[in-house]
XYZ file of C-alpha atoms in Angstrom:
557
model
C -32.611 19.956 -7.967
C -30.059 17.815 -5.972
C -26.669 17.337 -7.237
C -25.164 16.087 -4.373
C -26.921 13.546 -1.882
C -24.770 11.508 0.769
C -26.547 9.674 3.640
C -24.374 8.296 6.254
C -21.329 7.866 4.071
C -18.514 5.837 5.991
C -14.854 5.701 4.027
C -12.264 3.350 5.573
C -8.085 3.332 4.398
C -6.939 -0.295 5.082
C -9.486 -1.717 6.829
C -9.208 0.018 9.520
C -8.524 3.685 9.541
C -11.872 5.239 9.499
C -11.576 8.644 7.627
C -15.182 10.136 7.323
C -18.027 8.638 10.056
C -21.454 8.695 9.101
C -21.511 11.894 6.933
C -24.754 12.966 4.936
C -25.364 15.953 3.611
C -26.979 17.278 0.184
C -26.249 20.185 -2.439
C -28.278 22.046 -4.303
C -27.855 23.134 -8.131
C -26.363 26.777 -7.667
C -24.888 26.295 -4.020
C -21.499 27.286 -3.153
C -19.941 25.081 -0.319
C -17.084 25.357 1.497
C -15.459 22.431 3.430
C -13.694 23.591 6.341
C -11.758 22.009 8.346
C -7.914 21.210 9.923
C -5.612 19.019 8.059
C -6.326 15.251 8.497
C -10.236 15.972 9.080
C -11.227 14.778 5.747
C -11.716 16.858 3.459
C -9.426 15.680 0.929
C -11.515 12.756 1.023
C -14.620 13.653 0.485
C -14.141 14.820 -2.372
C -12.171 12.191 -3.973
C -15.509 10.306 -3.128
C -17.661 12.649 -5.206
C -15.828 12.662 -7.918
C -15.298 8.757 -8.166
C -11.540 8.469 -7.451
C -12.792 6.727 -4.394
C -12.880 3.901 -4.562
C -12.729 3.214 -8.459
C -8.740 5.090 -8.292
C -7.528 4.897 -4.761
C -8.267 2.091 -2.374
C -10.970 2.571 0.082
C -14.134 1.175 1.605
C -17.068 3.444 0.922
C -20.005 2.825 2.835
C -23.303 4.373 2.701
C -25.512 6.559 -0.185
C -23.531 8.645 -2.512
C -25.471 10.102 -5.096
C -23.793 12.947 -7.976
C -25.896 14.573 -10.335
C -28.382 11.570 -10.265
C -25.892 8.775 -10.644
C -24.372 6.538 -7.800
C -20.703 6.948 -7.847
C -19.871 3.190 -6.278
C -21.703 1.888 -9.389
C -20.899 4.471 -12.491
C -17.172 5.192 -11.556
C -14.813 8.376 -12.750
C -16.013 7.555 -16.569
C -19.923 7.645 -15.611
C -19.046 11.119 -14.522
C -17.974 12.796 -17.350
C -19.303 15.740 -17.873
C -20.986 15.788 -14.449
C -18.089 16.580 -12.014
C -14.553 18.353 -12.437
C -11.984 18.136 -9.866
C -8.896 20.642 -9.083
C -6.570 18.519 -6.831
C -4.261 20.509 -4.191
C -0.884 19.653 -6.795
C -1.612 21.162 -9.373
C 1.634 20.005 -10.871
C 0.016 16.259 -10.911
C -2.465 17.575 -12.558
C -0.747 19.350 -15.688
C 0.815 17.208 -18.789
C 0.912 18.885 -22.070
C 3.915 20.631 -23.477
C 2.146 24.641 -23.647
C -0.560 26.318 -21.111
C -2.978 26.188 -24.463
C -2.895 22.406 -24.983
C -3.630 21.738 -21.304
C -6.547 23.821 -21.058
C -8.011 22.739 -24.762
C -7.117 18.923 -23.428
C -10.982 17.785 -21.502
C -12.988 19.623 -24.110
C -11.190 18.145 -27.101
C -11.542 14.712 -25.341
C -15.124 15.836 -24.796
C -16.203 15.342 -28.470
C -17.014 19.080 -29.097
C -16.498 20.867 -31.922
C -13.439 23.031 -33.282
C -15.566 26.142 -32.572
C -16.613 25.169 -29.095
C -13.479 24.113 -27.916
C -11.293 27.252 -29.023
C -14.302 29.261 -27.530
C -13.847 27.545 -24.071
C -10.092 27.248 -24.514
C -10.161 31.212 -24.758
C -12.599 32.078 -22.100
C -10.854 30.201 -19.754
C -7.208 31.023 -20.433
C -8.782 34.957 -20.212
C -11.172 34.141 -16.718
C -7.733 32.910 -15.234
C -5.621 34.926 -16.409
C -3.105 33.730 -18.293
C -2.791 35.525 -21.167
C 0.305 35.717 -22.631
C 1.414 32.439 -21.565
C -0.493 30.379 -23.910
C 2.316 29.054 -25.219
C 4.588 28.339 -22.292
C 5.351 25.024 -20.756
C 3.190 24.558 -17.923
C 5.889 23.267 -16.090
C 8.286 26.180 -16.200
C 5.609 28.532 -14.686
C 5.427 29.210 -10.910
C 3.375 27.466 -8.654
C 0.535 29.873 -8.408
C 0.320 30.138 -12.346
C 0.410 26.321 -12.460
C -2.640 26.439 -10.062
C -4.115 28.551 -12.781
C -3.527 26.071 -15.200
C -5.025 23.126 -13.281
C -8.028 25.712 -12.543
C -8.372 26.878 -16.285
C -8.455 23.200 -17.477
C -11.508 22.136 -15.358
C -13.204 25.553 -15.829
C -13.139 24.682 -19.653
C -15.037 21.175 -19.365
C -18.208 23.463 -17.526
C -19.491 20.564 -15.104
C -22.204 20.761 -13.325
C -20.463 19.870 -10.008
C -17.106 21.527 -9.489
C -14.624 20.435 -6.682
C -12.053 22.496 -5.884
C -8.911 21.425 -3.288
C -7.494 23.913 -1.877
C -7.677 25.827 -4.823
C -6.108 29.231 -4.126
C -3.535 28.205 -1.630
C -1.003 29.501 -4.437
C -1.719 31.961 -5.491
C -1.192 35.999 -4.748
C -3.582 38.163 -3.059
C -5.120 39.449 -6.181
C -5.065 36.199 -7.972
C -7.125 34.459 -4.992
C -9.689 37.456 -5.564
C -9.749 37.164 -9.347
C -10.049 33.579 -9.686
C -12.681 33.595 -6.699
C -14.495 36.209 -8.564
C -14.317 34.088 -11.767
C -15.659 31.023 -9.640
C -18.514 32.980 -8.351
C -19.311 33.951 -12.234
C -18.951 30.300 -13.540
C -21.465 29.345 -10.084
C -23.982 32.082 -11.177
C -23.923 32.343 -14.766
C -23.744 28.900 -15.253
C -25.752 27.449 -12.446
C -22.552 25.134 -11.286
C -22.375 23.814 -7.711
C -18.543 24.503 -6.310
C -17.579 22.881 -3.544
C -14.113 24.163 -2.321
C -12.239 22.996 0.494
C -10.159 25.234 3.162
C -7.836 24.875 5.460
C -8.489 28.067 7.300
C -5.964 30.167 5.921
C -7.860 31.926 2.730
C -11.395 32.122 4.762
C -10.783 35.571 5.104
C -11.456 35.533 1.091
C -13.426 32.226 0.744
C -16.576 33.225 2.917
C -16.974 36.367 0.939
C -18.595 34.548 -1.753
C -19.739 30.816 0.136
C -23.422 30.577 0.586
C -23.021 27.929 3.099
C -19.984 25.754 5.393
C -19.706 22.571 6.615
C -17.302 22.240 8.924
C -15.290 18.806 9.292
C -13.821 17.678 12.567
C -12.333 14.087 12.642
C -13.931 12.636 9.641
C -17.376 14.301 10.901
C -19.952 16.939 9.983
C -20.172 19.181 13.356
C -21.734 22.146 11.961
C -23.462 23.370 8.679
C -25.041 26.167 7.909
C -25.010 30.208 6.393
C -21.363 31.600 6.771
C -22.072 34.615 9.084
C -24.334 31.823 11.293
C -21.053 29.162 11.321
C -18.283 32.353 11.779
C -20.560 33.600 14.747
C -20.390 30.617 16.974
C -17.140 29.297 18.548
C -16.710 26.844 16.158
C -13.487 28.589 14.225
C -11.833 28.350 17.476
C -12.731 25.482 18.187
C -10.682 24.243 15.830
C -8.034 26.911 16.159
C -8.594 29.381 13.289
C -8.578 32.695 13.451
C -12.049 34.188 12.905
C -11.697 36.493 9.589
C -11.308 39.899 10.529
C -13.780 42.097 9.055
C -16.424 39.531 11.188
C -14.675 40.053 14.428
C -14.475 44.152 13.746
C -18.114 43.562 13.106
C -19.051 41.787 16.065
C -17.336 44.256 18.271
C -19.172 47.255 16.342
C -22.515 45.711 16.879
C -21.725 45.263 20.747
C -21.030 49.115 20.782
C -24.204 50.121 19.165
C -22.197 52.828 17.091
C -20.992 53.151 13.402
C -17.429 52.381 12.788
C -16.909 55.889 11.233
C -18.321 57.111 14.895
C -16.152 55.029 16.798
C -12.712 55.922 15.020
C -13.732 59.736 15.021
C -14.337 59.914 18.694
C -11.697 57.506 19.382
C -8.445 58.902 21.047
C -5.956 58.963 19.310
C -3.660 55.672 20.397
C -0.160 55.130 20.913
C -0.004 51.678 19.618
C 1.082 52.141 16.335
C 2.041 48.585 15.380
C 5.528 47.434 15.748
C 8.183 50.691 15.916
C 10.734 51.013 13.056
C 13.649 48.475 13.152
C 17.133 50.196 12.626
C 19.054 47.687 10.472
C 22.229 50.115 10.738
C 23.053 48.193 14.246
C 22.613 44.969 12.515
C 25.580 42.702 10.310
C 25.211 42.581 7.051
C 25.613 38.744 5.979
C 24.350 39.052 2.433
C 24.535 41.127 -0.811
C 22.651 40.781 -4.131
C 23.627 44.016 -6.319
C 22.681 44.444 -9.452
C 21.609 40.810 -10.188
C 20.100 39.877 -13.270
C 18.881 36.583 -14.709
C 17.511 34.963 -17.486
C 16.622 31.597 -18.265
C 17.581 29.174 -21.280
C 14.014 30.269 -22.716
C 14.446 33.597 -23.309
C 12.820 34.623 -19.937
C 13.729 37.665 -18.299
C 13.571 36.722 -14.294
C 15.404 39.506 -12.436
C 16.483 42.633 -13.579
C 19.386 44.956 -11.559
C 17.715 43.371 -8.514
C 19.732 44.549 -5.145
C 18.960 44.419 -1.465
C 20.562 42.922 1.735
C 19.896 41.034 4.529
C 20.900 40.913 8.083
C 21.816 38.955 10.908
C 19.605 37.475 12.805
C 16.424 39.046 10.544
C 12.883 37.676 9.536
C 12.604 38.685 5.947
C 9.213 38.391 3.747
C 10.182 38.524 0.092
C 6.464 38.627 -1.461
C 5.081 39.718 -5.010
C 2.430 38.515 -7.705
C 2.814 34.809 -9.191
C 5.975 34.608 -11.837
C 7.427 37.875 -10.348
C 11.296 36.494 -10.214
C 10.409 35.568 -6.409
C 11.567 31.828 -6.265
C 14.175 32.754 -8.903
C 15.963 35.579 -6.240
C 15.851 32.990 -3.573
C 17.687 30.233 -5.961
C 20.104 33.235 -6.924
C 20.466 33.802 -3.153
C 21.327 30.331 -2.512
C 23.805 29.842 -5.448
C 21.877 27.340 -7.396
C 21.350 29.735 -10.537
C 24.308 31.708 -11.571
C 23.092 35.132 -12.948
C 24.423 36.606 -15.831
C 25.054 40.010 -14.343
C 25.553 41.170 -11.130
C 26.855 39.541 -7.372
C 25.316 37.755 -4.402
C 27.860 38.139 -1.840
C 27.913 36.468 1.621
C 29.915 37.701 4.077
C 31.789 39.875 1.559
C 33.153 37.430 -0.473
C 30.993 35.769 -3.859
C 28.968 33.380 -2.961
C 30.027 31.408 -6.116
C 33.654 31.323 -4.622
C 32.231 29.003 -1.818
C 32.755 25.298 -2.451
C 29.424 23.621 -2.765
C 29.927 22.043 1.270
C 31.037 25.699 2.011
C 28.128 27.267 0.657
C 24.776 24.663 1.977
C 26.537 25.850 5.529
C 25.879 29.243 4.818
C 22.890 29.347 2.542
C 20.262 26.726 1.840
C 17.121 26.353 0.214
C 13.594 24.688 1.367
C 11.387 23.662 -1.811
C 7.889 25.206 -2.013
C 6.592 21.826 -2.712
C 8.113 18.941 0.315
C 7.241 16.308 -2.041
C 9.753 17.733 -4.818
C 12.921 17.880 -1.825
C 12.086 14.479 0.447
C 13.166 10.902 -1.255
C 14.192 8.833 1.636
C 12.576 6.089 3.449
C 11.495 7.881 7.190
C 11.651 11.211 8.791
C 15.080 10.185 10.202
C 16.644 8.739 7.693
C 15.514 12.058 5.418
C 17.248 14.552 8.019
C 20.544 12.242 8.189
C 20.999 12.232 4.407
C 23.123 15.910 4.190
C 25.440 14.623 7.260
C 25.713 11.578 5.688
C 26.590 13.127 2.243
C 29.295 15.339 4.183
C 30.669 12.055 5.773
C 30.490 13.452 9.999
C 30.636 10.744 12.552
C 27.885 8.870 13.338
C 27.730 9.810 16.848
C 27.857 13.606 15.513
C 25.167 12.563 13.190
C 22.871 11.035 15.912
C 23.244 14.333 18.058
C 22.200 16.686 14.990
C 19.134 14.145 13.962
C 18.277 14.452 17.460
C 18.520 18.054 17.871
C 16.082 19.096 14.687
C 13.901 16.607 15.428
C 13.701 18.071 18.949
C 13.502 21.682 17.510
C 10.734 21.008 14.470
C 8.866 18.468 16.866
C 9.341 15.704 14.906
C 10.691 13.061 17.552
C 7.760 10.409 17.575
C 7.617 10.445 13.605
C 11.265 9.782 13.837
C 10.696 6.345 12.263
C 7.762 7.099 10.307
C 7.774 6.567 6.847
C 7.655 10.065 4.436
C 4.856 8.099 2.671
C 2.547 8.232 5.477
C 3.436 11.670 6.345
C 0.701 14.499 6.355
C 1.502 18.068 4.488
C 1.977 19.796 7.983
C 4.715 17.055 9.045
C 6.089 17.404 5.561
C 6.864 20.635 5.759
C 8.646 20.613 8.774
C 10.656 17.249 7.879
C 11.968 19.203 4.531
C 12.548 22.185 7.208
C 14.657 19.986 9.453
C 16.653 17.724 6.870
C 17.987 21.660 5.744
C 18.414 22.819 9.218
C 20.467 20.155 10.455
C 23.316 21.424 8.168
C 22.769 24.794 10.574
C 23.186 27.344 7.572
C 23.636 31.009 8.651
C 20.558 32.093 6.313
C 18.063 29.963 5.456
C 15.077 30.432 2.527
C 11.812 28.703 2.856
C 9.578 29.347 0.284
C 5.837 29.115 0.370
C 6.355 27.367 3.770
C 2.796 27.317 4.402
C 1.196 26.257 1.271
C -1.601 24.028 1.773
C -1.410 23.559 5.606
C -4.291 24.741 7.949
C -3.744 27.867 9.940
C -2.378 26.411 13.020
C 0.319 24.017 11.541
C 1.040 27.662 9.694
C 0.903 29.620 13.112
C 3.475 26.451 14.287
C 5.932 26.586 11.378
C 6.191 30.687 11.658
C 6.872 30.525 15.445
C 9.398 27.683 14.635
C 11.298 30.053 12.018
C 10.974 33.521 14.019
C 12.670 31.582 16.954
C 15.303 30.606 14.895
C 16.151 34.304 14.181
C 16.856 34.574 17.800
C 19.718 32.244 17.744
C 21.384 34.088 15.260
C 19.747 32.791 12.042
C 18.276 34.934 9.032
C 15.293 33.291 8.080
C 14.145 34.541 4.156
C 10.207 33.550 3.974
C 8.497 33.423 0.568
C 4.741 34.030 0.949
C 1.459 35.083 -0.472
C -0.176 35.269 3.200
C 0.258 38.687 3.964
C -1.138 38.164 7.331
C 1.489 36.003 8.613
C 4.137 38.072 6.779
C 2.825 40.677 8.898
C 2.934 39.577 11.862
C 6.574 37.585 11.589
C 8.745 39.433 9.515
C 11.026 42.337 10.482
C 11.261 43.578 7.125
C 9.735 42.954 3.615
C 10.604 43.194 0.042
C 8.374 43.589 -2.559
C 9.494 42.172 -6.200
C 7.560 42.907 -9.407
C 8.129 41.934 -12.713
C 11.522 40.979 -11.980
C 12.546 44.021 -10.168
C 12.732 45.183 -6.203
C 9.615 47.673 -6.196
C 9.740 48.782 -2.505
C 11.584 47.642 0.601
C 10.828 48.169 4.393
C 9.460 47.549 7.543
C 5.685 45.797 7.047
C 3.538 48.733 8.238
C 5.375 50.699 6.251
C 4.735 48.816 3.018
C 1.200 47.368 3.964
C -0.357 50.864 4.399
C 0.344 51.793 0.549
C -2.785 50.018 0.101
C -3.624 51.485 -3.670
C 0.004 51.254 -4.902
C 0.147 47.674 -3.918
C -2.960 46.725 -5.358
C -2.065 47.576 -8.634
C 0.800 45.231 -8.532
C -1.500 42.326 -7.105
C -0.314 42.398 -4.241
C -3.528 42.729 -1.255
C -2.157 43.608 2.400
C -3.975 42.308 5.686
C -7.517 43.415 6.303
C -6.419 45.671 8.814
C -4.490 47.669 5.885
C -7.599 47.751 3.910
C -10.402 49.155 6.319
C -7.901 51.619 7.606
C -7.434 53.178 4.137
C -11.051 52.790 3.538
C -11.562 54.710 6.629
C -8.773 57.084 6.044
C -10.034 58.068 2.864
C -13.684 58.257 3.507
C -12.851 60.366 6.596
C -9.649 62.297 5.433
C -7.938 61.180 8.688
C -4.340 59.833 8.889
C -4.077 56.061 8.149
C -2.118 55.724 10.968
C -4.099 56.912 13.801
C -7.421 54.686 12.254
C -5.011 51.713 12.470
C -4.564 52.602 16.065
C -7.927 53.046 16.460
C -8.825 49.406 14.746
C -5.927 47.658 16.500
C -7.532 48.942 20.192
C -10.833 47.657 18.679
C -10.001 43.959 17.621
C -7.552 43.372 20.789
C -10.793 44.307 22.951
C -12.768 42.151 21.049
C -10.540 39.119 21.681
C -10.128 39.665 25.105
């Protein structure tokens, strides 16, 4: 049975910006799809098309054969597919309205028609598949990001359509909680026979094509391949578009070449001396800022932080990272001065950072929303990185030179007249980067600065912020992607449940694979296979690292 058929679909924004070219594909009842593809390719789209927002909600000329679950979308609209289709948008916060997590998820099946019984059941089931027990009675809106996503998830997964679309859908959420509500997908996809089609941005494939049965890959508002995952991850086509092929597939490519077991390989390996990056010595570093004993809790009764302390240093990449609603966001606003906690210091420079002046204090420490859309209200890029210097009153000319220079820095010069509007999440990011920047704090906390993007605007932002370090600037990053935490930051810190749970440099942390775990917190893929390994061949963790770092950087070359 078909629940999907599209035949040489055409969508066009204003008459003239053609956003998908000749597209047809079809889906199956059962079929798990993923939608891969850079930012701007499409995707987005798509499947605002299949689920009748297009062109019945937004504007847009839609050409061609669209047919979901039997019905043709032009003619039956969003209402005609009731029941048929469910869509998770990439916001979930546009997408959540009632006043506790319960009412929200209860909201499509009460508006469904079904009874008291069936809607409590579904209410349940879902609040429990997502996990948000406990919360049930929380204001979706004072929940983190990645628990809102859980919301928005939990509320489709209650209606049980036959077709459900899925933006970005873990992009939010922890390690764990990608794996959990994946998991949970998969379930609703088998037990229930329901078609998913998710869309990706290259950053969770790693996770995504564990459970896909099949990719189409978008390019430019076109279908250039489509097909079984291992078939799609084998060809050139990830790089092609500048993803990095997910690991376990490249260690598994490599094996095959050597026509040897993996166990084999790191056994008669030699030991190497590439151990990852050596220890970092902070000791020889300046300490520019304090939190000791901080706690915090909010009007509601929350506990946030509890005797939370730890420093950071000149000139440092940090990684603060822990499960969804650990106190993560609420450390950095702490950091920054916005919340005032009720015990404890944040000291910068020696002195309390609640002794600054509010102009004293942006110059020192400043925060980047999670969310651009939440921190940029003016008209263009340039007139949104002016605004601070404006507020502060500095020359013009002075003004002009500062624009100039972050624009310059976040390469943002030829969208220096563009309006935010128009802007795509990549360019976004790096405007709401820039219009903090430009008052050149001393430490500066970006949180979930790769949310949503595809993994080389990530890649691009990261580089951006590590090369800021090098002039001097401590750069605190707030992430859930463990692989780019990795790989950029000099040190992490691990919060859960409102508390610091370990600190140190990232191999150090990442190879307590078991511990972290537990806590929901999943390292790289490296991390993994080399405790696997370590375990299954009661060899040091270390040396099988070696071994697998020797293997992939051979692979790639």
């Amino acid at each position: 049975m078909k629940v999907v058929e599209v035949e040489n679909l055409k969508l066009t924004y204003d008459g003239v910006r053609r956003v998908l070219d000749d597209v047809s594909f079809e889906i199956s009842k059962g079929e798990f799809v993923v939608i891969l593809g850079r930012l701007g390719s499409g995707k987005t789209s798509l499947l605002r098309v299949l689920s009748g927002l297009i062109p019945h909600i937004y504007h847009g000329k839609v050409e061609g054969e669209i047919s979901v679950c039997g019905k043709n979308i032009v003619k039956v609209g969003t209402e005609g597919l009731v029941g048929c289709v469910g869509l998770v948008i990439d916001d979930p916060s546009k997408q959540i309205f009632n006043l506790t997590v319960e009412d929200d998820v209860a909201f499509g099946p009460l508006n469904m028609g079904l009874s008291e019984e069936e809607v409590l059941e579904r209410t349940r089931t879902a609040i429990e598949t997502l996990g948000l027990m406990g919360l049930e009675k929380r204001n979706p809106k004072e929940l983190s990001g990645g628990q809102q996503q859980r919301v928005a998830l939990a509320g489709v997964f209650a209606l049980r359509p036959k077709l459900l679309l899925l933006d970005e859908p873990i992009s939010m959420l922890d390690p764990i909680g990608k794996t959990e509500v994946l998991r949970s997908l998969r379930k609703l996809n088998r037990d229930y026979g329901v078609s998913c089609i998710i869309s990706e941005s290259g950053n969770d494939l790693e996770e995504i094509v564990e459970i896909a049965s099949r990719i189409i890959v978008l390019d430019k508002g076109k279908i250039i391949a489509d097909g079984d995952p291992e078939d799609i991850l084998s060809k050139n086509i990830i790089e092609k578009l500048d993803f990095e092929k997910p690991f376990r597939i490249k260690l598994l490519s490599k094996i095959r070449k050597m026509s040897m077991s993996l166990e084999n390989i790191v056994k008669n390996a030699s030991a190497s001396n590439d151990l990852g990056r050596s220890e970092i010595t902070m000791h020889s570093k300046k300490e520019i800022l304090n939190v000791e004993n901080v706690e915090y809790v909010y009007p509601n009764g929350v506990l946030a932080l509890k005797d939370v302390s730890l420093n950071v240093y000149e000139g440092e990449m940090l990684g603060i990272i822990g499960q969804n609603g650990s106190g993560k966001t609420t450390l950095a606003l702490v950091m920054a001065g916005v919340l005032v906690p009720q015990r404890g210091k944040v000291r910068v420079f020696g002195r309390s950072i609640i002794e600054y002046s509010l102009k004293e204090r942006i110059r020192l420490v400043n925060y980047v929303f999670q969310n651009p859309d939440n921190q940029l209200f003016s008209e263009t890029v340039e007139e949104e990185v002016a605004f601070a210097l404006k507020m502060l009153k500095y020359p013009p000319n002075i003004i002009s030179q500062k624009v100039t220079e972050a624009l310059r820095i976040f390469g943002l010069e030829k969208y220096r007249k563009t309006p935010i509007s128009e802007l795509t999440k990549d360019i976004k990011a790096l405007t709401s980067l820039a219009s903090v920047y430009v008052l050149e704090p001393k430490i500066l906390i970006v949180d979930e600065p790769t949310n949503g993007l595809d993994y080389p605007s990530s890649i691009r932002i990261m580089r951006i912020l590590k090369e800021l370090t090098l002039k001097g600037k401590s750069v605190i990053v707030i992430s859930h992607n463990m692989k780019l935490i990795h790989r950029f930051c000099d040190r992490l810190v691990v919060i859960h449940n409102g508390q610091v749970f370990q600190q140190g440099i990232p191999g150090e942390v990442f190879k307590n694979v078991s511990v972290l775990k537990k806590i929901s917190i999943k390292p790289p893929p490296i991390f993994e296979v080399a405790h696997e390994l370590s375990e299954k061949l009661r060899m040091d963790s270390e040396k099988v690292m070696a071994v697998l770092k020797t293997i992939i950087r051979e692979a790639e070359e």
